[in-house]
Amino acid sequence: MFQFDAVFETLCLEKTNDSSEAQRMVEANQDLQRCVNLHHDPQNFTNTLDALTVENRKAADLRFVCSNCDQFEEIKKCYLPFTRQLETCFNVRDVAMAKTLIMLEEEFAFICENDGSNVIAVEQSNYSYCAGNLKELLQNCSLLDWAELRSKTINTMTDRDCSIFRQLATCFKNNITTCGAPLFAQLFNIRFQAIVKQTS
């Protein structure tokens, strides 16, 4: 979810030519990370998902919604000062893309909708393991293609690049599902579709 401080500092400096604003962007990013970490425990999140079974679904749903969705509401508040600084440093299109890449509001809404009804119990979940190995699941798709795309911007992506991006996204979703974390695959798809919408 988070971007490196240096990325924000460099991009903000390029746009504003103001080192003070660039430093404030770095501080806003750091504050966002601290705020999110204060309100959300990813390990507890994955443990709760792993505990969700077909047999205990109703009781587990209630625990899941109570323990996580309240946290998500607090995290949304963390985004406000960060967004204000984004708007100072970047143009409208860049702000929209940064929010798409970093903020998880659509994902939170999906998880908490109808008391967690989108969180489907599976016979054997493996969320904790899959969360700890997302990088490997991504790299298994194609290191070469990912490396090539990382050097591209929205403006320099070709039709071929977009096709590669779609193939890699499909591969990653399949890997996450096979790993035993179908909700993560759904959340990734929400993010992927939002990115596609921003680049269309």
Short mmCIF file of C-alpha atoms in Angstrom, two decimals:
data_model
loop_
_atom_site.label_atom_id
_atom_site.label_comp_id
_atom_site.label_asym_id
_atom_site.label_seq_id
_atom_site.Cartn_x
_atom_site.Cartn_y
_atom_site.Cartn_z
CA MET A 1 0.00 0.00 0.00
CA PHE A 2 2.77 2.44 0.86
CA GLN A 3 5.27 4.05 -1.48
CA PHE A 4 8.87 4.84 -0.66
CA ASP A 5 9.48 8.29 0.78
CA ALA A 6 12.09 9.00 -1.90
CA VAL A 7 9.52 8.46 -4.66
CA PHE A 8 7.18 11.05 -3.20
CA GLU A 9 9.99 13.46 -2.46
CA THR A 10 11.38 13.29 -5.98
CA LEU A 11 8.02 13.55 -7.73
CA CYS A 12 6.81 16.38 -5.52
CA LEU A 13 10.04 18.30 -6.05
CA GLU A 14 9.74 17.85 -9.81
CA LYS A 15 6.19 19.21 -9.80
CA THR A 16 6.57 22.06 -7.31
CA ASN A 17 10.29 22.89 -7.34
CA ASP A 18 9.79 23.46 -3.61
CA SER A 19 11.90 21.39 -1.22
CA SER A 20 9.67 22.35 1.73
CA GLU A 21 6.60 20.91 0.01
CA ALA A 22 8.58 17.82 -0.95
CA GLN A 23 9.59 17.34 2.68
CA ARG A 24 5.99 17.79 3.80
CA MET A 25 5.00 15.11 1.28
CA VAL A 26 7.53 12.72 2.83
CA GLU A 27 6.20 13.53 6.29
CA ALA A 28 2.61 13.01 5.15
CA ASN A 29 3.55 9.59 3.77
CA GLN A 30 5.29 8.63 7.01
CA ASP A 31 2.34 9.88 9.06
CA LEU A 32 -0.02 7.82 6.91
CA GLN A 33 2.00 4.68 7.56
CA ARG A 34 2.08 5.31 11.31
CA CYS A 35 -1.63 6.05 11.41
CA VAL A 36 -2.60 2.92 9.47
CA ASN A 37 -0.31 0.75 11.60
CA LEU A 38 -1.87 2.22 14.73
CA HIS A 39 -5.37 1.19 13.68
CA HIS A 40 -4.83 -2.06 11.82
CA ASP A 41 -3.02 -5.31 12.55
CA PRO A 42 -2.51 -7.22 9.27
CA GLN A 43 -1.61 -10.43 11.10
CA ASN A 44 -4.86 -10.34 13.04
CA PHE A 45 -6.69 -9.69 9.77
CA THR A 46 -5.22 -12.76 8.07
CA ASN A 47 -5.62 -14.91 11.19
CA THR A 48 -9.31 -14.00 11.34
CA LEU A 49 -9.71 -14.95 7.69
CA ASP A 50 -7.91 -18.26 8.27
CA ALA A 51 -10.29 -19.01 11.16
CA LEU A 52 -13.32 -18.52 8.93
CA THR A 53 -14.82 -21.89 7.97
CA VAL A 54 -18.09 -23.03 6.48
CA GLU A 55 -19.12 -24.40 9.89
CA ASN A 56 -18.41 -21.28 11.96
CA ARG A 57 -19.22 -18.72 9.29
CA LYS A 58 -21.97 -16.82 11.11
CA ALA A 59 -20.07 -16.31 14.37
CA ALA A 60 -16.79 -15.72 12.56
CA ASP A 61 -18.46 -13.14 10.29
CA LEU A 62 -19.54 -11.14 13.30
CA ARG A 63 -16.05 -11.22 14.82
CA PHE A 64 -14.49 -10.34 11.49
CA VAL A 65 -16.75 -7.37 10.84
CA CYS A 66 -16.47 -6.06 14.40
CA SER A 67 -12.70 -6.35 14.60
CA ASN A 68 -11.77 -5.16 11.13
CA CYS A 69 -14.44 -2.89 9.70
CA ASP A 70 -14.23 -0.48 12.64
CA GLN A 71 -10.48 -0.33 12.02
CA PHE A 72 -11.08 0.42 8.35
CA GLU A 73 -13.22 3.42 9.28
CA GLU A 74 -10.35 4.78 11.36
CA ILE A 75 -7.89 4.17 8.52
CA LYS A 76 -10.03 6.28 6.19
CA LYS A 77 -9.38 9.23 8.50
CA CYS A 78 -5.64 8.63 8.07
CA TYR A 79 -6.01 9.37 4.36
CA LEU A 80 -7.28 12.93 4.80
CA PRO A 81 -4.03 14.81 5.61
CA PHE A 82 -2.14 12.63 3.15
CA THR A 83 -4.60 13.53 0.38
CA ARG A 84 -4.33 17.24 1.17
CA GLN A 85 -0.57 17.09 0.69
CA LEU A 86 -0.93 15.05 -2.50
CA GLU A 87 -3.16 17.78 -3.91
CA THR A 88 -0.50 20.36 -3.08
CA CYS A 89 2.26 18.41 -4.80
CA PHE A 90 0.61 16.84 -7.83
CA ASN A 91 -1.78 17.55 -10.66
CA VAL A 92 -5.31 16.17 -10.65
CA ARG A 93 -4.51 13.10 -12.75
CA ASP A 94 -1.48 12.16 -10.64
CA VAL A 95 -3.47 12.61 -7.43
CA ALA A 96 -6.19 10.31 -8.77
CA MET A 97 -3.64 7.63 -9.70
CA ALA A 98 -1.79 7.92 -6.37
CA LYS A 99 -5.07 7.50 -4.51
CA THR A 100 -5.94 4.50 -6.67
CA LEU A 101 -2.59 2.87 -5.91
CA ILE A 102 -2.44 3.65 -2.19
CA MET A 103 -5.90 4.01 -0.72
CA LEU A 104 -8.04 0.98 -0.02
CA GLU A 105 -11.48 2.50 0.39
CA GLU A 106 -13.13 0.40 -2.34
CA GLU A 107 -11.57 -2.72 -0.89
CA PHE A 108 -12.76 -1.81 2.62
CA ALA A 109 -16.28 -1.27 1.30
CA PHE A 110 -16.24 -4.65 -0.46
CA ILE A 111 -15.04 -6.49 2.66
CA CYS A 112 -17.57 -4.85 4.99
CA GLU A 113 -20.56 -4.78 2.65
CA ASN A 114 -23.64 -6.52 4.07
CA ASP A 115 -21.84 -7.53 7.26
CA GLY A 116 -19.02 -9.24 5.43
CA SER A 117 -21.14 -11.27 3.02
CA ASN A 118 -18.48 -10.94 0.29
CA VAL A 119 -15.99 -12.78 2.48
CA ILE A 120 -16.65 -16.35 1.43
CA ALA A 121 -15.59 -19.25 3.62
CA VAL A 122 -13.49 -21.85 1.80
CA GLU A 123 -12.64 -25.43 2.70
CA GLN A 124 -8.98 -24.63 3.25
CA SER A 125 -7.80 -21.04 3.49
CA ASN A 126 -4.20 -19.99 3.75
CA TYR A 127 -4.33 -16.22 4.07
CA SER A 128 -1.45 -15.78 6.50
CA TYR A 129 0.91 -17.81 4.33
CA CYS A 130 -0.23 -16.16 1.09
CA ALA A 131 0.07 -12.66 2.57
CA GLY A 132 3.64 -13.41 3.55
CA ASN A 133 4.47 -14.65 0.07
CA LEU A 134 2.75 -12.13 -2.21
CA LYS A 135 6.05 -11.08 -3.75
CA GLU A 136 6.85 -14.67 -4.69
CA LEU A 137 3.35 -15.19 -6.11
CA LEU A 138 3.84 -12.10 -8.23
CA GLN A 139 7.34 -13.00 -9.36
CA ASN A 140 6.22 -16.47 -10.40
CA CYS A 141 4.24 -14.84 -13.20
CA SER A 142 7.21 -13.28 -15.01
CA LEU A 143 10.09 -11.35 -13.55
CA LEU A 144 11.15 -10.09 -16.97
CA ASP A 145 7.74 -8.64 -17.82
CA TRP A 146 7.32 -7.01 -14.41
CA ALA A 147 10.78 -5.47 -14.65
CA GLU A 148 9.92 -4.06 -18.07
CA LEU A 149 6.64 -2.54 -16.88
CA ARG A 150 8.19 -0.96 -13.80
CA SER A 151 10.17 1.39 -16.02
CA LYS A 152 7.03 2.64 -17.77
CA THR A 153 4.70 5.50 -16.95
CA ILE A 154 1.07 5.82 -17.99
CA ASN A 155 2.13 8.01 -20.88
CA THR A 156 4.81 5.61 -22.17
CA MET A 157 2.80 2.39 -21.97
CA THR A 158 2.04 0.83 -25.34
CA ASP A 159 -0.84 -1.48 -26.27
CA ARG A 160 1.59 -4.38 -25.87
CA ASP A 161 2.48 -3.19 -22.36
CA CYS A 162 -1.21 -3.03 -21.45
CA SER A 163 -1.70 -6.55 -22.75
CA ILE A 164 1.25 -7.78 -20.68
CA PHE A 165 -0.15 -5.98 -17.63
CA ARG A 166 -3.50 -7.75 -18.05
CA GLN A 167 -1.81 -11.14 -18.46
CA LEU A 168 0.32 -10.60 -15.37
CA ALA A 169 -2.69 -9.44 -13.36
CA THR A 170 -4.63 -12.56 -14.34
CA CYS A 171 -1.65 -14.75 -13.45
CA PHE A 172 -1.27 -13.05 -10.06
CA LYS A 173 -4.98 -13.41 -9.24
CA ASN A 174 -4.85 -17.09 -10.16
CA ASN A 175 -1.75 -17.61 -8.01
CA ILE A 176 -3.39 -15.94 -5.01
CA THR A 177 -6.53 -18.03 -5.41
CA THR A 178 -4.55 -21.25 -5.78
CA CYS A 179 -2.49 -20.30 -2.74
CA GLY A 180 -5.67 -20.30 -0.66
CA ALA A 181 -6.60 -16.62 -0.36
CA PRO A 182 -9.56 -16.00 -2.69
CA LEU A 183 -10.57 -12.76 -0.95
CA PHE A 184 -7.14 -11.31 -1.72
CA ALA A 185 -7.70 -12.18 -5.38
CA GLN A 186 -11.01 -10.30 -5.32
CA LEU A 187 -9.39 -7.30 -3.64
CA PHE A 188 -6.57 -7.31 -6.16
CA ASN A 189 -9.13 -7.34 -8.96
CA ILE A 190 -10.83 -4.28 -7.48
CA ARG A 191 -7.48 -2.49 -7.45
CA PHE A 192 -6.59 -3.69 -10.95
CA GLN A 193 -9.90 -2.49 -12.40
CA ALA A 194 -9.43 0.90 -10.72
CA ILE A 195 -5.96 1.23 -12.27
CA VAL A 196 -7.30 0.28 -15.70
CA LYS A 197 -10.05 2.88 -15.32
CA GLN A 198 -7.47 5.55 -14.49
CA THR A 199 -5.38 4.70 -17.53
CA SER A 200 -8.22 4.41 -20.05
#
